[in-house]
Coordinates of C-alpha atoms and ligand atoms in Angstrom, one line a residue:
A216 CA 160.8 53.0 137.4
S217 CA 158.9 50.1 136.3
G218 CA 156.1 52.4 135.1
Y219 CA 158.5 54.3 133.0
D220 CA 159.8 51.1 131.5
V221 CA 156.3 50.1 130.4
T222 CA 155.7 53.4 128.7
E223 CA 159.0 53.1 126.8
E224 CA 157.9 49.6 125.7
V225 CA 154.5 50.9 124.5
I226 CA 156.1 53.7 122.5
S227 CA 158.7 51.5 120.9
K228 CA 156.0 49.0 120.0
R229 CA 153.9 51.8 118.5
N230 CA 156.8 53.0 116.5
S231 CA 157.7 49.6 115.1
K232 CA 154.0 49.1 114.2
Q233 CA 154.0 52.4 112.3
Q234 CA 157.3 51.4 110.6
L235 CA 155.7 48.1 109.5
L236 CA 152.7 49.9 108.1
N237 CA 154.9 52.4 106.2
Q238 CA 156.9 49.5 104.8
Q239 CA 153.7 47.7 103.7
A240 CA 152.4 50.8 102.0
Y241 CA 155.7 51.3 100.3
D242 CA 155.8 47.7 99.1
L243 CA 152.3 48.0 97.8
F244 CA 153.1 51.2 95.9
M245 CA 156.2 49.6 94.4
Q246 CA 154.7 46.3 93.3
A247 CA 151.3 47.6 92.1
P248 CA 150.3 46.5 88.6
V249 CA 149.5 50.1 87.8
G250 CA 152.2 52.7 87.3
F251 CA 152.7 55.2 90.2
S252 CA 155.0 58.1 90.5
L253 CA 155.2 61.1 92.8
L254 CA 156.4 64.3 91.3
L255 CA 157.5 67.2 93.6
G256 CA 158.1 70.8 93.0
D257 CA 157.4 73.2 90.2
D258 CA 159.8 71.4 87.9
H259 CA 158.0 68.1 88.7
R260 CA 161.0 66.2 90.0
I261 CA 160.6 62.5 90.3
E262 CA 160.5 61.7 94.0
L263 CA 159.1 58.2 93.9
V264 CA 158.4 55.8 91.0
N265 CA 157.3 52.2 91.0
H266 CA 158.4 49.2 88.9
T267 CA 155.4 49.3 86.6
A268 CA 155.9 52.9 85.8
L269 CA 159.6 52.3 85.1
E270 CA 158.6 49.4 82.8
F271 CA 156.1 51.5 80.9
T272 CA 158.6 54.1 80.2
G273 CA 161.6 51.8 79.7
K274 CA 163.6 53.8 82.4
N275 CA 165.5 52.8 85.5
E276 CA 165.9 54.2 89.0
D277 CA 168.5 56.7 87.8
C278 CA 165.7 59.0 87.0
I279 CA 164.8 59.6 90.6
G280 CA 165.4 63.2 91.7
K281 CA 165.4 64.5 88.1
P282 CA 162.6 66.6 86.5
V283 CA 160.2 64.4 84.5
T284 CA 160.6 66.8 81.5
E285 CA 164.2 65.8 81.4
I286 CA 163.6 62.1 81.7
L287 CA 160.7 61.9 79.1
P288 CA 161.3 64.8 76.8
E289 CA 159.2 63.2 74.0
V290 CA 156.2 62.9 76.4
Q291 CA 156.4 66.5 77.5
M292 CA 156.4 67.5 73.8
Q293 CA 153.2 65.7 73.4
G294 CA 151.6 68.2 75.7
F295 CA 151.6 66.4 79.0
S296 CA 153.6 69.0 80.9
K297 CA 150.8 71.5 80.5
F298 CA 148.5 69.1 82.4
L299 CA 151.1 68.9 85.2
D300 CA 151.3 72.6 85.4
Q301 CA 147.6 72.9 85.4
V302 CA 147.1 70.4 88.3
R303 CA 149.6 72.3 90.3
Q304 CA 147.9 75.7 89.6
T305 CA 144.3 74.6 90.0
G306 CA 144.6 71.8 92.6
Q307 CA 142.1 69.9 90.4
S308 CA 142.9 66.3 89.3
I309 CA 142.9 65.4 85.6
H310 CA 141.9 62.1 84.1
L311 CA 143.0 61.2 80.6
K312 CA 141.2 58.2 79.1
E313 CA 142.9 56.0 76.5
S314 CA 145.5 58.7 75.9
K315 CA 147.8 57.9 73.0
V316 CA 151.5 58.2 74.1
M317 CA 154.5 57.9 71.9
L318 CA 157.3 56.6 74.1
D319 CA 161.0 56.3 73.4
R320 CA 161.8 52.9 74.8
N321 CA 165.5 52.3 74.6
G322 CA 165.7 54.2 71.3
I323 CA 162.6 52.8 69.7
I324 CA 159.5 55.0 69.5
E325 CA 156.5 53.0 70.5
K326 CA 152.8 53.9 70.5
I327 CA 150.9 52.9 73.6
Y328 CA 147.5 53.8 75.1
L329 CA 147.3 54.8 78.8
N330 CA 144.6 55.7 81.2
I331 CA 146.3 58.5 83.3
Y332 CA 145.3 60.2 86.5
F333 CA 147.1 63.4 87.6
Q334 CA 146.2 63.8 91.3
P335 CA 147.4 66.8 93.3
Y336 CA 149.5 65.8 96.4
Y337 CA 148.7 67.9 99.5
K338 CA 150.8 68.2 102.6
G339 CA 149.8 70.6 105.4
G340 CA 147.1 72.0 103.1
K341 CA 149.6 72.9 100.4
I342 CA 150.1 71.4 97.0
M343 CA 153.5 69.8 97.1
G344 CA 153.4 67.8 93.9
I345 CA 151.5 65.5 91.7
L346 CA 150.7 61.8 92.1
T347 CA 150.5 60.1 88.7
I348 CA 148.7 56.9 88.2
M349 CA 148.7 55.1 84.8
S350 CA 147.5 51.9 83.4
D351 CA 148.3 50.4 80.1
V352 CA 145.2 49.8 78.0
T353 CA 146.9 49.4 74.7
D354 CA 145.6 45.8 74.1
Q355 CA 142.0 46.8 74.8
V356 CA 142.2 49.9 72.6
L357 CA 143.8 48.1 69.7
S358 CA 141.3 45.2 69.7
R359 CA 138.4 47.6 69.9
K360 CA 139.9 49.7 67.1
N361 CA 140.3 46.5 65.2
A362 CA 136.7 45.5 65.7
E363 CA 135.5 49.0 64.8
E364 CA 137.6 48.8 61.6
L365 CA 136.2 45.4 60.7
K366 CA 132.6 46.6 61.3
E367 CA 133.2 49.7 59.2
R368 CA 134.7 47.6 56.4
F369 CA 131.8 45.2 56.5
E370 CA 129.2 48.0 56.4
T371 CA 131.0 49.7 53.5
M372 CA 130.9 46.4 51.6
A373 CA 127.4 45.6 52.6
N374 CA 126.2 49.1 51.6
N375 CA 127.8 48.9 48.2
I376 CA 126.4 45.6 47.0
P377 CA 123.3 45.7 44.8
N378 CA 121.4 43.3 47.1
L379 CA 119.4 44.2 50.2
A380 CA 121.2 42.7 53.2
W381 CA 120.5 42.3 56.9
I382 CA 121.6 40.7 60.1
S383 CA 119.3 39.2 62.7
D384 CA 119.9 38.0 66.2
A385 CA 119.8 34.2 66.9
D386 CA 116.1 34.5 67.7
G387 CA 115.3 36.0 64.3
S388 CA 114.7 39.6 65.2
I389 CA 116.5 41.8 62.7
S390 CA 119.0 44.2 64.2
W391 CA 120.8 45.7 61.2
Y392 CA 119.9 46.5 57.5
N393 CA 122.1 47.8 54.8
D394 CA 121.5 51.2 53.1
R395 CA 119.9 49.4 50.1
W396 CA 117.2 48.0 52.3
Y397 CA 116.2 51.4 53.6
E398 CA 116.4 52.9 50.1
F399 CA 114.2 50.1 48.7
T400 CA 111.6 50.2 51.5
G401 CA 111.8 54.0 52.0
T402 CA 112.0 53.6 55.7
T403 CA 114.2 54.4 58.7
K404 CA 115.9 52.3 61.3
E405 CA 113.4 53.0 64.0
Q406 CA 110.4 51.9 61.8
V407 CA 111.7 48.5 61.0
D408 CA 113.9 47.3 63.9
G409 CA 113.1 43.8 65.3
W410 CA 110.2 42.3 63.6
G411 CA 109.2 45.4 61.6
W412 CA 110.2 43.8 58.3
Q413 CA 106.9 42.0 58.3
S414 CA 105.1 45.2 57.1
F415 CA 106.9 45.0 53.8
H416 CA 105.5 41.6 52.9
D417 CA 102.4 40.6 51.0
P418 CA 100.0 39.8 53.8
K419 CA 98.9 36.7 51.9
R420 CA 102.4 35.3 51.7
L421 CA 103.6 36.4 55.1
P422 CA 102.4 33.4 57.2
S423 CA 104.3 31.0 55.0
V424 CA 107.4 33.2 55.2
I425 CA 107.2 33.4 59.0
E426 CA 106.6 29.6 59.3
R427 CA 109.7 28.9 57.1
W428 CA 111.8 31.5 59.0
E429 CA 110.9 30.1 62.4
K430 CA 111.6 26.6 61.3
C431 CA 115.1 27.6 60.1
I432 CA 115.8 29.4 63.4
A433 CA 114.7 26.3 65.3
T434 CA 116.7 23.8 63.1
K435 CA 119.6 26.3 62.3
E436 CA 119.4 25.3 58.7
P437 CA 120.0 27.9 55.9
F438 CA 116.9 29.8 54.7
E439 CA 116.0 30.1 51.1
M440 CA 112.8 31.4 49.7
V441 CA 111.3 33.6 46.9
F442 CA 108.7 36.1 48.0
P443 CA 107.5 39.7 47.1
L444 CA 108.6 42.7 49.0
R445 CA 106.9 46.1 48.9
A446 CA 109.0 49.0 47.5
A447 CA 108.8 52.6 48.7
D448 CA 106.4 53.4 45.9
G449 CA 104.0 50.7 47.1
S450 CA 104.7 48.2 44.2
F451 CA 105.8 44.7 44.9
R452 CA 109.0 43.1 43.5
Q453 CA 110.1 39.4 43.7
F454 CA 113.1 38.6 45.8
L455 CA 115.2 35.5 46.3
T456 CA 116.0 35.6 50.0
R457 CA 118.8 33.6 51.5
A458 CA 120.0 33.6 55.1
A459 CA 122.9 31.7 56.6
P460 CA 123.5 31.1 60.3
I461 CA 126.7 32.6 61.7
R462 CA 128.2 30.5 64.5
D463 CA 130.7 31.3 67.3
K464 CA 133.8 29.2 68.0
E465 CA 131.7 26.7 70.0
G466 CA 129.4 26.3 67.0
K467 CA 126.5 28.1 68.6
V468 CA 124.4 30.2 66.2
I469 CA 124.8 33.9 67.3
Q470 CA 123.4 35.7 64.2
W471 CA 121.9 35.2 60.8
L472 CA 123.2 37.0 57.7
G473 CA 120.6 37.5 55.1
T474 CA 120.4 38.9 51.5
N475 CA 117.4 39.7 49.3
T476 CA 118.1 39.6 45.6
D477 CA 115.6 41.2 43.2
I478 CA 114.7 38.6 40.7
T479 CA 111.7 40.3 39.2
K480 CA 113.4 40.4 35.8
Q481 CA 114.4 36.8 35.8
K482 CA 110.9 35.8 36.9
E483 CA 109.4 37.8 34.1
M484 CA 111.8 36.1 31.6
E485 CA 110.9 32.7 33.0
R486 CA 107.2 33.4 32.6
M487 CA 107.8 34.5 29.0
K488 CA 109.7 31.4 28.3
D489 CA 107.0 29.2 29.9
D490 CA 104.3 31.1 28.0
F491 CA 106.2 30.6 24.7
M492 CA 106.7 26.9 25.4
S493 CA 103.0 26.5 26.2
M494 CA 101.9 28.4 23.1
A495 CA 104.4 26.7 20.8
S496 CA 103.5 23.2 22.0
H497 CA 99.8 24.0 21.8
E498 CA 100.1 25.4 18.2
L499 CA 102.2 22.4 17.1
K500 CA 99.6 20.0 18.4
T501 CA 96.7 21.0 16.1
P502 CA 98.5 20.5 12.7
L503 CA 100.0 17.3 14.0
T504 CA 96.6 15.8 14.9
T505 CA 95.5 16.7 11.3
I506 CA 98.6 15.0 9.8
K507 CA 97.8 11.9 11.9
A508 CA 94.3 11.8 10.6
Y509 CA 95.5 12.2 7.0
T510 CA 98.1 9.5 7.3
Q511 CA 95.3 7.1 8.5
I512 CA 93.3 7.9 5.3
V513 CA 96.3 7.6 3.1
E514 CA 97.1 4.3 4.8
M515 CA 93.6 3.0 4.0
N516 CA 93.8 4.0 0.4
L517 CA 97.2 2.3 0.0
R518 CA 95.9 -0.9 1.6
E519 CA 93.0 -0.9 -0.9
K520 CA 95.5 -0.4 -3.8
N521 CA 97.7 -3.1 -2.1
D522 CA 100.7 -0.8 -2.5
V523 CA 103.0 -2.8 -0.2
D524 CA 106.1 -0.6 -0.6
S525 CA 104.3 2.7 0.1
L526 CA 102.6 1.0 3.1
A527 CA 106.0 0.1 4.6
L528 CA 107.1 3.7 4.2
M529 CA 103.7 4.9 5.7
K530 CA 104.3 2.7 8.7
R531 CA 107.7 4.3 9.4
M532 CA 106.2 7.7 8.9
N533 CA 103.4 6.8 11.4
S534 CA 105.9 5.9 14.1
Q535 CA 107.8 9.1 13.6
V536 CA 104.5 11.1 13.9
N537 CA 103.8 9.2 17.1
K538 CA 107.1 10.1 18.5
L539 CA 106.5 13.7 17.6
T540 CA 103.1 13.6 19.3
T541 CA 104.6 12.2 22.5
L542 CA 107.3 14.9 22.6
I543 CA 104.8 17.7 22.1
E544 CA 102.4 16.2 24.7
D545 CA 105.3 15.9 27.2
L546 CA 106.1 19.6 26.5
L547 CA 102.5 20.5 27.0
D548 CA 102.4 18.5 30.3
V549 CA 105.5 20.4 31.6
T550 CA 104.0 23.7 30.8
K551 CA 100.7 22.7 32.4
M552 CA 102.6 21.4 35.5
Q553 CA 104.4 24.6 35.9
K554 CA 101.2 26.5 35.9
G555 CA 99.6 24.0 38.3
K556 CA 97.1 23.2 35.6
L557 CA 97.6 19.5 35.1
V558 CA 94.2 18.0 35.8
Y559 CA 94.0 14.7 37.7
N560 CA 91.0 12.5 37.2
E561 CA 91.0 10.0 40.1
N562 CA 89.3 6.6 40.5
F563 CA 89.9 3.2 42.0
F564 CA 91.6 0.9 39.5
D565 CA 93.4 -2.4 39.4
F566 CA 97.1 -1.7 39.4
N567 CA 98.3 -5.0 37.9
D568 CA 95.7 -4.8 35.1
L569 CA 97.0 -1.3 34.2
V570 CA 100.6 -2.6 34.2
R571 CA 99.6 -5.5 31.9
E572 CA 97.7 -3.2 29.6
V573 CA 100.7 -0.8 29.1
I574 CA 103.1 -3.7 28.6
D575 CA 100.8 -5.4 26.0
Y576 CA 100.7 -2.2 24.0
M577 CA 104.5 -1.6 24.3
Q578 CA 105.5 -5.2 23.5
K579 CA 103.6 -4.8 20.2
T580 CA 105.8 -1.7 19.2
S581 CA 109.1 -3.1 20.5
G582 CA 110.7 -5.9 18.5
S583 CA 114.1 -5.6 20.2
H584 CA 113.2 -6.4 23.8
K585 CA 111.1 -9.1 25.6
I586 CA 109.2 -7.5 28.5
K587 CA 108.9 -10.1 31.3
I588 CA 106.2 -9.6 34.0
Q589 CA 106.1 -10.7 37.6
L590 CA 103.0 -9.3 39.1
T591 CA 102.0 -10.2 42.6
G592 CA 99.1 -9.3 44.9
D593 CA 95.7 -7.9 44.4
I594 CA 96.3 -4.2 44.2
T595 CA 93.7 -1.6 44.1
I596 CA 94.9 2.0 43.9
F597 CA 93.0 5.3 44.0
G598 CA 94.5 7.7 41.5
D599 CA 94.6 8.9 37.9
N600 CA 95.2 5.7 35.9
N601 CA 96.0 7.6 32.7
K602 CA 98.7 9.6 34.3
I603 CA 100.1 6.5 36.1
S604 CA 100.1 4.5 32.8
Q605 CA 102.1 7.4 31.3
V606 CA 104.7 6.9 34.1
I607 CA 104.9 3.1 33.4
D608 CA 105.1 3.8 29.7
N609 CA 108.0 6.3 30.2
L610 CA 110.0 4.0 32.5
I611 CA 109.7 1.0 30.0
S612 CA 110.5 3.3 27.0
N613 CA 113.6 4.5 28.8
A614 CA 114.6 0.9 29.8
I615 CA 114.4 -0.1 26.1
K616 CA 116.1 3.1 24.9
Y617 CA 119.0 2.9 27.4
S618 CA 119.8 -0.9 26.9
P619 CA 120.5 -1.2 23.2
G620 CA 122.7 -4.3 23.8
A621 CA 120.2 -6.2 25.9
N622 CA 117.0 -8.0 24.9
E623 CA 115.1 -8.2 28.1
I624 CA 113.2 -5.9 30.5
I625 CA 111.7 -7.2 33.8
V626 CA 108.6 -5.4 35.2
S627 CA 107.3 -6.5 38.6
T628 CA 104.8 -5.3 41.2
E629 CA 104.5 -6.2 44.9
I630 CA 102.7 -4.9 48.0
R631 CA 104.7 -2.7 50.5
D632 CA 103.7 -0.3 53.3
D633 CA 100.0 0.2 52.5
G634 CA 100.9 0.6 48.8
A635 CA 102.4 -1.0 45.8
V636 CA 105.9 -1.0 44.4
L637 CA 106.4 -1.2 40.7
S638 CA 109.9 -1.9 39.4
V639 CA 111.3 -1.7 35.9
Q640 CA 114.6 -3.4 35.4
D641 CA 116.9 -3.1 32.4
F642 CA 120.3 -4.6 31.6
G643 CA 121.6 -1.5 29.9
I644 CA 124.2 1.2 30.3
G645 CA 123.4 2.2 33.9
I646 CA 123.5 5.6 35.6
L647 CA 126.4 7.1 37.6
A648 CA 125.8 7.7 41.3
K649 CA 126.2 11.5 40.8
D650 CA 123.4 11.6 38.2
R651 CA 120.9 9.3 40.0
K652 CA 119.1 12.2 41.7
K653 CA 119.5 14.8 39.0
I654 CA 117.8 12.7 36.2
F655 CA 114.5 13.4 37.9
T656 CA 114.8 17.2 37.4
Q657 CA 113.7 19.2 34.4
F658 CA 115.8 19.1 31.2
Y659 CA 118.5 17.1 33.0
R660 CA 120.3 14.6 30.7
V661 CA 123.4 12.6 31.5
S662 CA 126.1 14.1 29.3
D663 CA 128.9 11.6 29.0
E664 CA 130.0 10.1 25.7
R665 CA 128.0 6.9 26.3
Q666 CA 124.8 8.9 26.4
I667 CA 125.4 11.4 23.6
T668 CA 123.8 9.2 20.9
F669 CA 120.5 8.7 22.7
P670 CA 117.8 11.2 21.6
G671 CA 115.6 12.9 24.2
M672 CA 114.8 16.2 26.0
G673 CA 115.3 15.2 29.6
I674 CA 111.7 15.8 30.6
G675 CA 110.2 12.2 30.8
L676 CA 111.4 11.5 34.3
Y677 CA 110.6 15.0 35.4
I678 CA 107.0 14.5 34.4
C679 CA 107.0 11.0 36.1
T680 CA 108.3 12.6 39.3
E681 CA 105.6 15.3 39.3
I682 CA 102.8 12.8 38.7
I683 CA 104.1 10.3 41.4
N684 CA 104.5 13.1 43.9
R685 CA 101.1 14.4 43.2
Q686 CA 99.7 10.9 43.8
G687 CA 101.4 10.8 47.2
G688 CA 104.1 8.3 46.0
K689 CA 107.9 8.1 45.6
I690 CA 110.2 7.4 42.6
W691 CA 113.8 6.3 42.8
V692 CA 116.5 4.3 41.0
E693 CA 119.2 1.8 41.7
S694 CA 121.8 1.2 39.1
K695 CA 125.2 -0.3 38.3
I696 CA 127.2 1.1 35.4
G697 CA 127.4 -1.3 32.5
K698 CA 125.0 -3.8 34.3
G699 CA 121.7 -1.9 34.2
S700 CA 119.2 0.1 36.2
T701 CA 116.1 -0.6 38.1
F702 CA 113.5 2.2 38.5
Y703 CA 111.1 1.9 41.4
V704 CA 107.7 3.6 42.0
W705 CA 105.9 3.3 45.2
L706 CA 102.2 4.4 45.3
P707 CA 100.0 4.4 48.4
F708 CA 96.7 2.5 48.0
D709 CA 94.9 5.7 48.6
H710 CA 96.9 8.9 48.9
R711 CA 94.0 10.7 50.5
N712 CA 94.7 8.7 53.6
V713 CA 98.4 9.5 53.7
V714 CA 98.7 12.3 56.3
E715 CA 102.1 13.5 55.2
P716 CA 102.7 13.1 51.4
N717 CA 106.2 12.1 50.4
V718 CA 107.7 14.9 48.4
Ligands
ADP274 P1 115.3 11.6 28.1 O1 115.4 10.1 28.1 O2 114.3 12.2 27.2 O3 116.6 12.3 28.0 P2 114.3 11.3 30.8 O4 113.8 12.4 31.7 O5 113.4 10.2 30.5 O6 114.8 12.1 29.5 O7 115.7 10.8 31.4 C1 116.7 11.7 31.9 C2 118.0 11.0 31.8 O8 118.1 9.9 32.6 C3 118.3 10.5 30.4 O9 118.9 11.4 29.6 C4 119.3 9.3 30.7 O10 120.6 9.8 30.8 C5 118.9 8.9 32.1 N1 118.1 7.6 32.1 C6 116.8 7.5 32.2 N2 116.4 6.2 32.2 C7 117.6 5.5 32.1 C8 117.8 4.1 32.1 N3 116.9 3.2 32.1 N4 119.2 3.7 32.0 C9 120.1 4.6 31.9 N5 119.9 6.0 31.9 C10 118.7 6.4 32.0

């Protein structure tokens, strides 16, 4: 009897264990984050459906026992019932990926994207129904479609601009070019991917381009450079190339966006303008030199005749001729500078002597201002003393010109950092902070009403800057509006010893 009891116990234990497993499987099925349903019979009656599936479809448990075609008529119309029939007939499962489904959710038609499996359900070797498994992938599909749309819009835009454009990875290897690029170079994607762009450069210029590009990639600073690129027909054209780093949310550079703009025409125009300037100033110089010679002869004659009135006029004419000569010489200098043809004759010279010489000469021609000098140290400089005296002359002329209300200029020298500093201080109109850098560039003139009355072409300081840079030095200004300006020039004793010239 006791043996029988034990068996009973085992069986009941086994049964309750099976029950527990069934319960667990059922719970799992009901609570799964993917939609499950079991459809039975030829009319696909809903036998089981879990919460997620009900949520997808916006239905409730009332649908159990009814054919799915009746519950979701709109879905059946979209062709899904034919898949159900097919699975039942063939016994083969069907997988629909990112299938667009229009669902009537409580009266509102919504578009969602589902991954759906229709799996045949066998019992005793016979197909009894279909197990459907679906997961909602609407968010993924929409964000991917969004990204694709953005990409397409970007490419349409990039392919319709007149510039060549490209995108590189953070390491500088180019992964995308626009159509213009392929048209211009006459190549295909396979030929130029990665670092293939190098074959369209002038081999002579390529090293400097690579150097600059690698520097920008390392420092993450925008790239800008002008260089030639070879067209499909083998000819070279000049391009202004710019590239900007593209950063992610954390500020990390992920890509570079670059454009190449054909500036061959502009360059040609610039060259023609420079040629014209150089020719015009050259042609003007010859008759002017002759005029100067004649005025000297006329002046001598007038002195012999003691014609005081005419001599006074002659003196004024002379000073105007001198002004014209300086202007034309400045223009000639600029054109030579641009062609890199300004010749420097360098020697050791006494810097303070040179300053004194220039000031002596200038003091003679200026009645309005007293030029005070404070020269210190024993300064020997290696450089072109003529060009440097041109700088000093320019700074003092400006100091006089831009301080009409004052009567004093202070020029001083001192030794600093293996070189000499020259300062020219005036008590004139001053320079606004926003103009203090720009005045050293070509043709830049301050354009407010206080300045409008001063004559000039805006090239004096540009020439000074070029000369000082070429001599390895620096030029800068400190100024207070209404109080005056001080221009500084620092020159190394011997710029040949300066490893890194200050530019
Ligand atoms: P220019 O005097 O022929 O216009 P510069 O190149 O010598 O050309 O000077 C550029 C500009 O800098 C001038 O137009 C002027 O506005 C400003 N500038 C130069 N020197 C002074 C100064 N000492 N005080 C005030 N402004 C000055």
